[in-house]
PDB file of C-alpha atoms in Angstrom:
ATOM      1  CA  MET A   1     -12.630  14.760   8.005  1.00  0.00           C
ATOM      2  CA  GLN A   2     -13.588  18.120   6.417  1.00  0.00           C
ATOM      3  CA  CYS A   3     -15.168  18.841   3.063  1.00  0.00           C
ATOM      4  CA  MET A   4     -12.935  20.481   0.568  1.00  0.00           C
ATOM      5  CA  GLU A   5     -13.485  24.291   0.580  1.00  0.00           C
ATOM      6  CA  GLU A   6     -15.662  25.577  -2.201  1.00  0.00           C
ATOM      7  CA  LYS A   7     -12.890  27.371  -4.045  1.00  0.00           C
ATOM      8  CA  ARG A   8     -10.934  26.832  -7.168  1.00  0.00           C
ATOM      9  CA  ARG A   9      -8.395  24.211  -6.202  1.00  0.00           C
ATOM     10  CA  HIS A  10      -5.078  23.616  -7.979  1.00  0.00           C
ATOM     11  CA  ILE A  11      -4.728  19.936  -8.772  1.00  0.00           C
ATOM     12  CA  LEU A  12      -1.722  18.193 -10.305  1.00  0.00           C
ATOM     13  CA  ALA A  13      -2.302  14.770 -11.831  1.00  0.00           C
ATOM     14  CA  ILE A  14       0.795  12.536 -12.103  1.00  0.00           C
ATOM     15  CA  ILE A  15       0.423   9.608 -14.578  1.00  0.00           C
ATOM     16  CA  ASN A  16       2.776   6.700 -14.496  1.00  0.00           C
ATOM     17  CA  PRO A  17       2.411   5.262 -18.047  1.00  0.00           C
ATOM     18  CA  VAL A  18       4.152   1.978 -17.284  1.00  0.00           C
ATOM     19  CA  SER A  19       2.273   0.878 -14.107  1.00  0.00           C
ATOM     20  CA  GLY A  20      -0.087  -2.005 -14.092  1.00  0.00           C
ATOM     21  CA  THR A  21      -1.456  -3.709 -17.098  1.00  0.00           C
ATOM     22  CA  GLY A  22      -3.677  -1.063 -18.724  1.00  0.00           C
ATOM     23  CA  ASN A  23      -3.036   1.705 -21.222  1.00  0.00           C
ATOM     24  CA  LYS A  24      -3.169   5.208 -19.738  1.00  0.00           C
ATOM     25  CA  ASP A  25      -3.551   7.090 -23.080  1.00  0.00           C
ATOM     26  CA  LYS A  26      -7.161   7.828 -22.348  1.00  0.00           C
ATOM     27  CA  ILE A  27      -6.683   9.225 -18.878  1.00  0.00           C
ATOM     28  CA  PRO A  28      -6.167  12.906 -19.875  1.00  0.00           C
ATOM     29  CA  ARG A  29      -9.387  12.826 -21.915  1.00  0.00           C
ATOM     30  CA  LEU A  30     -11.173  11.249 -18.883  1.00  0.00           C
ATOM     31  CA  ILE A  31      -9.774  14.053 -16.707  1.00  0.00           C
ATOM     32  CA  ASP A  32     -11.211  16.725 -19.058  1.00  0.00           C
ATOM     33  CA  THR A  33     -14.552  14.976 -19.079  1.00  0.00           C
ATOM     34  CA  MET A  34     -14.994  13.986 -15.398  1.00  0.00           C
ATOM     35  CA  VAL A  35     -13.330  16.902 -13.468  1.00  0.00           C
ATOM     36  CA  ASP A  36     -15.471  19.925 -12.610  1.00  0.00           C
ATOM     37  CA  TYR A  37     -13.290  22.700 -14.008  1.00  0.00           C
ATOM     38  CA  ALA A  38     -15.543  25.428 -12.459  1.00  0.00           C
ATOM     39  CA  ARG A  39     -13.988  24.305  -9.096  1.00  0.00           C
ATOM     40  CA  ASN A  40     -10.718  22.798 -10.139  1.00  0.00           C
ATOM     41  CA  ASN A  41      -7.690  23.900 -12.157  1.00  0.00           C
ATOM     42  CA  VAL A  42      -5.958  20.696 -13.291  1.00  0.00           C
ATOM     43  CA  SER A  43      -2.357  20.099 -14.763  1.00  0.00           C
ATOM     44  CA  ILE A  44      -1.173  16.758 -15.972  1.00  0.00           C
ATOM     45  CA  ILE A  45       2.398  15.388 -15.983  1.00  0.00           C
ATOM     46  CA  ALA A  46       3.580  11.906 -17.049  1.00  0.00           C
ATOM     47  CA  THR A  47       6.483  10.285 -15.242  1.00  0.00           C
ATOM     48  CA  GLU A  48       9.608   9.448 -17.263  1.00  0.00           C
ATOM     49  CA  TYR A  49      11.703   7.301 -14.891  1.00  0.00           C
ATOM     50  CA  PRO A  50      11.589   5.601 -11.458  1.00  0.00           C
ATOM     51  CA  GLY A  51      11.482   8.172  -8.703  1.00  0.00           C
ATOM     52  CA  HIS A  52      10.160  10.944 -11.013  1.00  0.00           C
ATOM     53  CA  ALA A  53       6.711  10.913  -9.344  1.00  0.00           C
ATOM     54  CA  ASN A  54       8.316  11.687  -6.024  1.00  0.00           C
ATOM     55  CA  GLU A  55      10.213  14.618  -7.495  1.00  0.00           C
ATOM     56  CA  ILE A  56       7.138  16.021  -9.210  1.00  0.00           C
ATOM     57  CA  ALA A  57       5.073  15.739  -6.044  1.00  0.00           C
ATOM     58  CA  ALA A  58       7.737  17.415  -3.891  1.00  0.00           C
ATOM     59  CA  GLN A  59       7.805  20.328  -6.296  1.00  0.00           C
ATOM     60  CA  ALA A  60       4.050  20.545  -6.154  1.00  0.00           C
ATOM     61  CA  VAL A  61       4.151  20.945  -2.423  1.00  0.00           C
ATOM     62  CA  ASP A  62       6.703  23.834  -2.874  1.00  0.00           C
ATOM     63  CA  ASP A  63       4.306  25.331  -5.521  1.00  0.00           C
ATOM     64  CA  GLY A  64       1.383  25.288  -3.131  1.00  0.00           C
ATOM     65  CA  ILE A  65      -0.648  22.727  -5.055  1.00  0.00           C
ATOM     66  CA  ASP A  66      -3.827  21.665  -3.094  1.00  0.00           C
ATOM     67  CA  VAL A  67      -4.139  18.054  -4.414  1.00  0.00           C
ATOM     68  CA  VAL A  68      -1.743  15.732  -6.211  1.00  0.00           C
ATOM     69  CA  VAL A  69      -3.307  12.768  -7.930  1.00  0.00           C
ATOM     70  CA  ALA A  70      -1.246   9.530  -8.243  1.00  0.00           C
ATOM     71  CA  ILE A  71      -2.453   7.717 -11.403  1.00  0.00           C
ATOM     72  CA  GLY A  72      -0.825   4.284 -11.304  1.00  0.00           C
ATOM     73  CA  GLY A  73      -0.303   1.435  -8.814  1.00  0.00           C
ATOM     74  CA  ASP A  74       0.738   1.213  -5.235  1.00  0.00           C
ATOM     75  CA  GLY A  75       4.366   1.990  -6.183  1.00  0.00           C
ATOM     76  CA  THR A  76       3.294   5.215  -7.880  1.00  0.00           C
ATOM     77  CA  VAL A  77       1.090   6.025  -4.881  1.00  0.00           C
ATOM     78  CA  ASN A  78       4.100   5.409  -2.563  1.00  0.00           C
ATOM     79  CA  GLU A  79       6.282   7.764  -4.578  1.00  0.00           C
ATOM     80  CA  VAL A  80       3.718  10.586  -4.520  1.00  0.00           C
ATOM     81  CA  GLY A  81       2.483  10.013  -0.948  1.00  0.00           C
ATOM     82  CA  SER A  82       6.120   9.978   0.371  1.00  0.00           C
ATOM     83  CA  ALA A  83       6.443  13.632  -0.786  1.00  0.00           C
ATOM     84  CA  LEU A  84       3.174  14.676   0.785  1.00  0.00           C
ATOM     85  CA  CYS A  85       3.741  13.334   4.287  1.00  0.00           C
ATOM     86  CA  GLY A  86       3.523  15.975   6.915  1.00  0.00           C
ATOM     87  CA  THR A  87       2.244  18.647   4.401  1.00  0.00           C
ATOM     88  CA  GLN A  88      -1.042  20.340   3.651  1.00  0.00           C
ATOM     89  CA  THR A  89      -1.161  18.893   0.027  1.00  0.00           C
ATOM     90  CA  ALA A  90      -3.660  16.112  -0.155  1.00  0.00           C
ATOM     91  CA  LEU A  91      -3.052  12.780  -2.030  1.00  0.00           C
ATOM     92  CA  ALA A  92      -5.635  11.554  -4.387  1.00  0.00           C
ATOM     93  CA  ILE A  93      -5.612   8.207  -6.222  1.00  0.00           C
ATOM     94  CA  VAL A  94      -6.773   6.929  -9.590  1.00  0.00           C
ATOM     95  CA  PRO A  95      -5.873   3.154  -9.272  1.00  0.00           C
ATOM     96  CA  CYS A  96      -4.246   1.711 -12.408  1.00  0.00           C
ATOM     97  CA  GLY A  97      -1.933  -0.855 -10.914  1.00  0.00           C
ATOM     98  CA  SER A  98      -1.845  -4.582 -10.391  1.00  0.00           C
ATOM     99  CA  GLY A  99      -3.068  -4.713  -6.780  1.00  0.00           C
ATOM    100  CA  ASN A 100      -4.182  -1.175  -5.785  1.00  0.00           C
ATOM    101  CA  GLY A 101      -4.112  -1.967  -2.143  1.00  0.00           C
ATOM    102  CA  LEU A 102      -4.370   1.606  -0.757  1.00  0.00           C
ATOM    103  CA  ALA A 103      -7.232   2.532  -3.086  1.00  0.00           C
ATOM    104  CA  ARG A 104      -9.215  -0.489  -2.203  1.00  0.00           C
ATOM    105  CA  HIS A 105      -8.714   0.082   1.553  1.00  0.00           C
ATOM    106  CA  LEU A 106      -9.899   3.621   1.188  1.00  0.00           C
ATOM    107  CA  ARG A 107     -12.890   2.545  -0.940  1.00  0.00           C
ATOM    108  CA  ILE A 108     -11.744   4.496  -3.980  1.00  0.00           C
ATOM    109  CA  PRO A 109     -13.469   3.081  -7.095  1.00  0.00           C
ATOM    110  CA  MET A 110     -11.347   0.804  -9.367  1.00  0.00           C
ATOM    111  CA  ASN A 111     -13.117   2.415 -12.371  1.00  0.00           C
ATOM    112  CA  ALA A 112     -10.948   5.498 -13.480  1.00  0.00           C
ATOM    113  CA  SER A 113     -13.990   7.672 -14.283  1.00  0.00           C
ATOM    114  CA  ARG A 114     -15.541   7.031 -10.911  1.00  0.00           C
ATOM    115  CA  ALA A 115     -12.267   7.600  -9.111  1.00  0.00           C
ATOM    116  CA  LEU A 116     -11.868  10.894 -10.862  1.00  0.00           C
ATOM    117  CA  GLN A 117     -15.322  11.912  -9.575  1.00  0.00           C
ATOM    118  CA  VAL A 118     -13.762  11.826  -6.095  1.00  0.00           C
ATOM    119  CA  LEU A 119     -11.874  14.972  -7.100  1.00  0.00           C
ATOM    120  CA  ASN A 120     -15.196  16.738  -7.277  1.00  0.00           C
ATOM    121  CA  ASP A 121     -17.120  15.416  -4.346  1.00  0.00           C
ATOM    122  CA  GLY A 122     -14.424  13.908  -2.018  1.00  0.00           C
ATOM    123  CA  VAL A 123     -13.397  14.917   1.400  1.00  0.00           C
ATOM    124  CA  VAL A 124      -9.878  15.248   2.839  1.00  0.00           C
ATOM    125  CA  GLY A 125      -8.992  13.230   5.969  1.00  0.00           C
ATOM    126  CA  ARG A 126      -5.707  12.853   7.767  1.00  0.00           C
ATOM    127  CA  PHE A 127      -4.614   9.254   7.853  1.00  0.00           C
ATOM    128  CA  ASP A 128      -1.767   7.262   9.368  1.00  0.00           C
ATOM    129  CA  TYR A 129       1.241   6.182   7.388  1.00  0.00           C
ATOM    130  CA  CYS A 130       4.174   4.158   8.521  1.00  0.00           C
ATOM    131  CA  THR A 131       7.934   4.126   8.014  1.00  0.00           C
ATOM    132  CA  VAL A 132      10.524   1.230   7.724  1.00  0.00           C
ATOM    133  CA  ASN A 133      13.920   2.501   8.624  1.00  0.00           C
ATOM    134  CA  GLY A 134      12.642   5.978   7.742  1.00  0.00           C
ATOM    135  CA  LYS A 135      11.127   4.997   4.414  1.00  0.00           C
ATOM    136  CA  PRO A 136       7.376   5.739   4.226  1.00  0.00           C
ATOM    137  CA  PHE A 137       4.742   3.137   3.261  1.00  0.00           C
ATOM    138  CA  PHE A 138       1.006   3.338   3.217  1.00  0.00           C
ATOM    139  CA  CYS A 139      -0.295  -0.242   2.848  1.00  0.00           C
ATOM    140  CA  THR A 140       2.153  -2.873   3.969  1.00  0.00           C
ATOM    141  CA  CYS A 141       5.790  -3.694   4.131  1.00  0.00           C
ATOM    142  CA  GLY A 142       7.015  -7.239   4.814  1.00  0.00           C
ATOM    143  CA  MET A 143       9.712  -9.874   4.761  1.00  0.00           C
ATOM    144  CA  GLY A 144       9.774 -13.490   4.055  1.00  0.00           C
ATOM    145  CA  PHE A 145       7.817 -15.363   1.329  1.00  0.00           C
ATOM    146  CA  ASP A 146       5.859 -12.274   0.191  1.00  0.00           C
ATOM    147  CA  ALA A 147       8.989 -10.299  -0.231  1.00  0.00           C
ATOM    148  CA  THR A 148      10.601 -13.056  -2.294  1.00  0.00           C
ATOM    149  CA  VAL A 149       7.469 -13.198  -4.480  1.00  0.00           C
ATOM    150  CA  SER A 150       7.504  -9.400  -4.941  1.00  0.00           C
ATOM    151  CA  TYR A 151      11.139  -9.537  -6.099  1.00  0.00           C
ATOM    152  CA  LYS A 152      10.493 -12.294  -8.543  1.00  0.00           C
ATOM    153  CA  PHE A 153       7.264 -10.700  -9.805  1.00  0.00           C
ATOM    154  CA  SER A 154       9.091  -7.447 -10.464  1.00  0.00           C
ATOM    155  CA  ASN A 155      11.469  -9.257 -12.911  1.00  0.00           C
ATOM    156  CA  GLU A 156       8.516 -11.001 -14.793  1.00  0.00           C
ATOM    157  CA  GLY A 157       7.948  -9.814 -18.348  1.00  0.00           C
ATOM    158  CA  THR A 158       4.147  -9.352 -17.770  1.00  0.00           C
ATOM    159  CA  ARG A 159       2.112  -7.885 -14.789  1.00  0.00           C
ATOM    160  CA  GLY A 160      -1.226  -8.626 -13.413  1.00  0.00           C
ATOM    161  CA  PHE A 161      -2.893 -10.912 -10.950  1.00  0.00           C
ATOM    162  CA  ILE A 162      -2.508 -14.176 -12.868  1.00  0.00           C
ATOM    163  CA  THR A 163       1.173 -13.602 -13.275  1.00  0.00           C
ATOM    164  CA  TYR A 164       1.467 -12.849  -9.579  1.00  0.00           C
ATOM    165  CA  ILE A 165      -0.279 -16.099  -8.686  1.00  0.00           C
ATOM    166  CA  LYS A 166       1.967 -18.156 -10.919  1.00  0.00           C
ATOM    167  CA  THR A 167       5.010 -16.622  -9.360  1.00  0.00           C
ATOM    168  CA  ALA A 168       3.776 -17.252  -5.885  1.00  0.00           C
ATOM    169  CA  LEU A 169       3.082 -20.921  -6.622  1.00  0.00           C
ATOM    170  CA  THR A 170       6.522 -21.448  -8.120  1.00  0.00           C
ATOM    171  CA  GLU A 171       8.335 -19.753  -5.152  1.00  0.00           C
ATOM    172  CA  TYR A 172       6.099 -21.508  -2.618  1.00  0.00           C
ATOM    173  CA  LEU A 173       7.722 -24.902  -3.492  1.00  0.00           C
ATOM    174  CA  LYS A 174      11.251 -23.611  -2.889  1.00  0.00           C
ATOM    175  CA  TYR A 175      10.788 -21.170   0.053  1.00  0.00           C
ATOM    176  CA  LYS A 176      12.017 -21.975   3.643  1.00  0.00           C
ATOM    177  CA  PRO A 177      10.676 -20.174   6.659  1.00  0.00           C
ATOM    178  CA  GLN A 178      13.193 -17.990   8.564  1.00  0.00           C
ATOM    179  CA  ASP A 179      13.846 -17.078  12.218  1.00  0.00           C
ATOM    180  CA  TYR A 180      13.159 -13.581  13.498  1.00  0.00           C
ATOM    181  CA  LEU A 181      13.454 -11.580  16.706  1.00  0.00           C
ATOM    182  CA  ILE A 182      10.525  -9.166  17.075  1.00  0.00           C
ATOM    183  CA  ASP A 183      10.097  -6.316  19.514  1.00  0.00           C
ATOM    184  CA  ILE A 184       6.787  -4.609  19.693  1.00  0.00           C
ATOM    185  CA  ASP A 185       6.697  -1.671  22.014  1.00  0.00           C
ATOM    186  CA  GLY A 186       9.247  -3.372  24.225  1.00  0.00           C
ATOM    187  CA  LYS A 187       7.623  -6.867  24.172  1.00  0.00           C
ATOM    188  CA  LYS A 188      10.125  -9.314  22.615  1.00  0.00           C
ATOM    189  CA  MET A 189       9.434 -12.648  20.963  1.00  0.00           C
ATOM    190  CA  HIS A 190      11.175 -15.194  18.798  1.00  0.00           C
ATOM    191  CA  GLU A 191       9.290 -16.429  15.732  1.00  0.00           C
ATOM    192  CA  LYS A 192       9.968 -18.861  12.899  1.00  0.00           C
ATOM    193  CA  ALA A 193       7.821 -17.295  10.123  1.00  0.00           C
ATOM    194  CA  PHE A 194       6.817 -17.859   6.545  1.00  0.00           C
ATOM    195  CA  VAL A 195       5.785 -14.245   6.290  1.00  0.00           C
ATOM    196  CA  ILE A 196       6.054 -11.167   8.527  1.00  0.00           C
ATOM    197  CA  ALA A 197       3.801  -8.328   7.203  1.00  0.00           C
ATOM    198  CA  CYS A 198       3.743  -4.863   8.948  1.00  0.00           C
ATOM    199  CA  CYS A 199       0.491  -3.264   7.966  1.00  0.00           C
ATOM    200  CA  ASN A 200      -0.985   0.235   7.974  1.00  0.00           C
ATOM    201  CA  ALA A 201      -3.861  -0.776   5.763  1.00  0.00           C
ATOM    202  CA  ALA A 202      -5.661  -4.048   5.752  1.00  0.00           C
ATOM    203  CA  GLN A 203      -4.627  -5.560   2.455  1.00  0.00           C
ATOM    204  CA  TYR A 204      -1.893  -6.198   0.061  1.00  0.00           C
ATOM    205  CA  GLY A 205      -4.214  -5.513  -2.921  1.00  0.00           C
ATOM    206  CA  ASN A 206      -6.609  -7.476  -5.018  1.00  0.00           C
ATOM    207  CA  ASN A 207      -8.716  -7.879  -1.862  1.00  0.00           C
ATOM    208  CA  ALA A 208      -6.043 -10.102  -0.113  1.00  0.00           C
ATOM    209  CA  TYR A 209      -6.597  -9.083   3.492  1.00  0.00           C
ATOM    210  CA  ILE A 210      -3.337  -9.750   5.289  1.00  0.00           C
ATOM    211  CA  ALA A 211      -4.358  -7.653   8.319  1.00  0.00           C
ATOM    212  CA  PRO A 212      -8.237  -7.792   8.363  1.00  0.00           C
ATOM    213  CA  ARG A 213      -8.830  -5.430  11.185  1.00  0.00           C
ATOM    214  CA  ALA A 214      -6.123  -2.796  10.352  1.00  0.00           C
ATOM    215  CA  THR A 215      -7.269   0.824  10.149  1.00  0.00           C
ATOM    216  CA  MET A 216      -5.400   3.974   8.996  1.00  0.00           C
ATOM    217  CA  GLN A 217      -6.687   5.965  11.882  1.00  0.00           C
ATOM    218  CA  ASP A 218      -5.656   4.080  15.054  1.00  0.00           C
ATOM    219  CA  GLY A 219      -2.034   5.153  15.407  1.00  0.00           C
ATOM    220  CA  LEU A 220      -0.910   1.511  15.306  1.00  0.00           C
ATOM    221  CA  VAL A 221       0.935  -1.013  13.085  1.00  0.00           C
ATOM    222  CA  ASP A 222      -0.693  -4.415  12.707  1.00  0.00           C
ATOM    223  CA  VAL A 223       2.004  -7.086  12.531  1.00  0.00           C
ATOM    224  CA  THR A 224       0.861 -10.341  10.943  1.00  0.00           C
ATOM    225  CA  VAL A 225       3.088 -13.349  11.499  1.00  0.00           C
ATOM    226  CA  MET A 226       2.277 -16.372   9.326  1.00  0.00           C
ATOM    227  CA  HIS A 227       3.840 -19.490  10.845  1.00  0.00           C
ATOM    228  CA  PRO A 228       5.020 -22.429   8.788  1.00  0.00           C
ATOM    229  CA  PHE A 229       2.270 -24.573   7.239  1.00  0.00           C
ATOM    230  CA  ASN A 230       2.192 -27.511   4.769  1.00  0.00           C
ATOM    231  CA  MET A 231       0.731 -27.842   1.324  1.00  0.00           C
ATOM    232  CA  VAL A 232      -2.517 -29.456   2.481  1.00  0.00           C
ATOM    233  CA  GLN A 233      -3.259 -26.394   4.564  1.00  0.00           C
ATOM    234  CA  THR A 234      -2.481 -23.884   1.759  1.00  0.00           C
ATOM    235  CA  PRO A 235      -6.008 -23.717   0.233  1.00  0.00           C
ATOM    236  CA  LEU A 236      -7.775 -22.961   3.567  1.00  0.00           C
ATOM    237  CA  ILE A 237      -5.192 -20.202   4.337  1.00  0.00           C
ATOM    238  CA  GLY A 238      -5.601 -18.769   0.919  1.00  0.00           C
ATOM    239  CA  ALA A 239      -9.327 -18.756   1.196  1.00  0.00           C
ATOM    240  CA  ARG A 240      -9.171 -17.019   4.592  1.00  0.00           C
ATOM    241  CA  LEU A 241      -6.795 -14.351   3.099  1.00  0.00           C
ATOM    242  CA  PHE A 242      -9.385 -13.325   0.533  1.00  0.00           C
ATOM    243  CA  LEU A 243     -12.458 -13.751   2.762  1.00  0.00           C
ATOM    244  CA  ARG A 244     -11.014 -11.442   5.324  1.00  0.00           C
ATOM    245  CA  GLN A 245     -10.800 -14.212   7.916  1.00  0.00           C
ATOM    246  CA  LEU A 246      -7.041 -14.730   8.166  1.00  0.00           C
ATOM    247  CA  SER A 247      -7.003 -13.895  11.939  1.00  0.00           C
ATOM    248  CA  HIS A 248      -9.134 -17.051  12.438  1.00  0.00           C
ATOM    249  CA  ASP A 249      -6.382 -19.361  11.315  1.00  0.00           C
ATOM    250  CA  HIS A 250      -4.167 -21.007  13.962  1.00  0.00           C
ATOM    251  CA  HIS A 251      -1.109 -20.558  11.796  1.00  0.00           C
ATOM    252  CA  VAL A 252      -1.363 -16.785  12.004  1.00  0.00           C
ATOM    253  CA  SER A 253      -0.663 -14.416  14.832  1.00  0.00           C
ATOM    254  CA  ILE A 254      -1.552 -10.703  14.638  1.00  0.00           C
ATOM    255  CA  TYR A 255      -0.064  -8.146  17.048  1.00  0.00           C
ATOM    256  CA  ARG A 256      -0.273  -4.352  17.251  1.00  0.00           C
ATOM    257  CA  GLY A 257       1.930  -1.618  18.413  1.00  0.00           C
ATOM    258  CA  GLN A 258       3.363   1.847  17.584  1.00  0.00           C
ATOM    259  CA  ARG A 259       6.944   0.874  17.160  1.00  0.00           C
ATOM    260  CA  VAL A 260       8.156  -2.570  15.842  1.00  0.00           C
ATOM    261  CA  THR A 261      11.776  -3.825  15.565  1.00  0.00           C
ATOM    262  CA  ILE A 262      12.503  -6.914  13.571  1.00  0.00           C
ATOM    263  CA  GLU A 263      15.866  -8.650  13.428  1.00  0.00           C
ATOM    264  CA  ARG A 264      16.858 -11.456  11.080  1.00  0.00           C
ATOM    265  CA  SER A 265      20.170 -13.253  10.389  1.00  0.00           C
ATOM    266  CA  HIS A 266      21.325 -11.196   7.429  1.00  0.00           C
ATOM    267  CA  ASP A 267      20.437  -8.384   5.031  1.00  0.00           C
ATOM    268  CA  ASP A 268      17.595  -9.434   2.651  1.00  0.00           C
ATOM    269  CA  ILE A 269      14.825  -8.389   0.412  1.00  0.00           C
ATOM    270  CA  MET A 270      11.727  -6.683   1.846  1.00  0.00           C
ATOM    271  CA  HIS A 271       8.766  -5.259  -0.069  1.00  0.00           C
ATOM    272  CA  ILE A 272       7.625  -1.726   0.627  1.00  0.00           C
ATOM    273  CA  ASP A 273       4.066  -1.277  -0.757  1.00  0.00           C
ATOM    274  CA  GLY A 274       4.725  -4.173  -3.014  1.00  0.00           C
ATOM    275  CA  ASP A 275       8.045  -3.021  -4.375  1.00  0.00           C
ATOM    276  CA  PRO A 276      11.179  -5.042  -3.521  1.00  0.00           C
ATOM    277  CA  VAL A 277      13.948  -3.329  -1.733  1.00  0.00           C
ATOM    278  CA  MET A 278      17.163  -4.705  -0.147  1.00  0.00           C
ATOM    279  CA  MET A 279      17.082  -3.822   3.532  1.00  0.00           C
ATOM    280  CA  PRO A 280      19.383  -4.413   6.563  1.00  0.00           C
ATOM    281  CA  ALA A 281      19.103  -7.290   8.921  1.00  0.00           C
ATOM    282  CA  ARG A 282      17.546  -5.053  11.591  1.00  0.00           C
ATOM    283  CA  VAL A 283      14.514  -2.890  10.560  1.00  0.00           C
ATOM    284  CA  VAL A 284      12.384  -0.467  12.612  1.00  0.00           C
ATOM    285  CA  VAL A 285       8.754   0.083  11.647  1.00  0.00           C
ATOM    286  CA  GLU A 286       6.920   3.036  13.197  1.00  0.00           C
ATOM    287  CA  ASN A 287       3.365   4.455  12.845  1.00  0.00           C
ATOM    288  CA  ILE A 288       3.071   8.218  12.127  1.00  0.00           C
ATOM    289  CA  SER A 289      -0.461   9.094  13.382  1.00  0.00           C
ATOM    290  CA  HIS A 290      -2.628  11.241  11.008  1.00  0.00           C
ATOM    291  CA  GLY A 291       0.507  12.172   9.117  1.00  0.00           C
ATOM    292  CA  ILE A 292      -0.824  12.499   5.515  1.00  0.00           C
ATOM    293  CA  PRO A 293      -3.926  14.167   4.108  1.00  0.00           C
ATOM    294  CA  ILE A 294      -5.774  12.043   1.505  1.00  0.00           C
ATOM    295  CA  LEU A 295      -8.859  12.801  -0.604  1.00  0.00           C
ATOM    296  CA  VAL A 296     -11.365  10.011  -0.205  1.00  0.00           C
ATOM    297  CA  PRO A 297     -15.008   9.339  -1.034  1.00  0.00           C
ATOM    298  CA  PRO A 298     -17.494  11.207   1.204  1.00  0.00           C
ATOM    299  CA  SER A 299     -19.148   7.965   2.330  1.00  0.00           C
ATOM    300  CA  LEU A 300     -15.937   6.453   3.800  1.00  0.00           C
ATOM    301  CA  PRO A 301     -16.656   4.702   7.073  1.00  0.00           C
ATOM    302  CA  ASP A 302     -14.971   6.180  10.156  1.00  0.00           C
ATOM    303  CA  ASP A 303     -13.124   2.926  10.972  1.00  0.00           C
ATOM    304  CA  VAL A 304     -11.171   2.682   7.728  1.00  0.00           C
TER     305      VAL A 304
END
């Protein structure tokens, strides 16, 4: 990673006013307070509809903007980051969503003021991202139970961790594991799975570590397969998910590879960075090594 050059940088902050559970009205004032305007020139735009953040970020690349800040949740980060892949324009994050998986993985503070400080003293590194049938993702994509919960959660009237847990408990009682054919770099296997998560980063969000040893600098996709389990085993698996010990559970297998093909019996919902999307029965997940520049705290460990 390299320190940002000491020159006046052009920064565009994109605010998603409807992401997460908090009000974003104070963010512009925080930007004025926290950002060093001697070194940075900052513009602010609020999104107006789904997909708008991606359009704004793509235009920012064309305009030669140095840094685009995604102010929202993982969905907003995905929209912005997708436009910055393969460019020299760096992604920055001020986490304001429900899970904030990418920000947590990259050790970006959850406090907005401290996250904005990264604009002043952060460093730019090039990190991996992944694609599923060509669609970029930065944390995880997945199918099975977590995708079903993502779909149901997206239709709830309220957001937040408590709502997510309630949705998950309701769906758990109804969900049936599915059969999958998985090909990882040419190695084929049949699996009956409760969840299959393809991971670039280590967690879903809220410190739920679905791929505890995943890094964004190894050129690999971590594939977590959660096999069927019963209600009695659920609390232990849940605890291991949050204690970063899921790989220790015998109901879980974790594989790694550069290219992963997964086939199921029919088209169905997947989640891509937490957002539900209808996808074909056959999907291909690939790692794009060091494909996106991201502004991160200067103390970030090398193995993140």
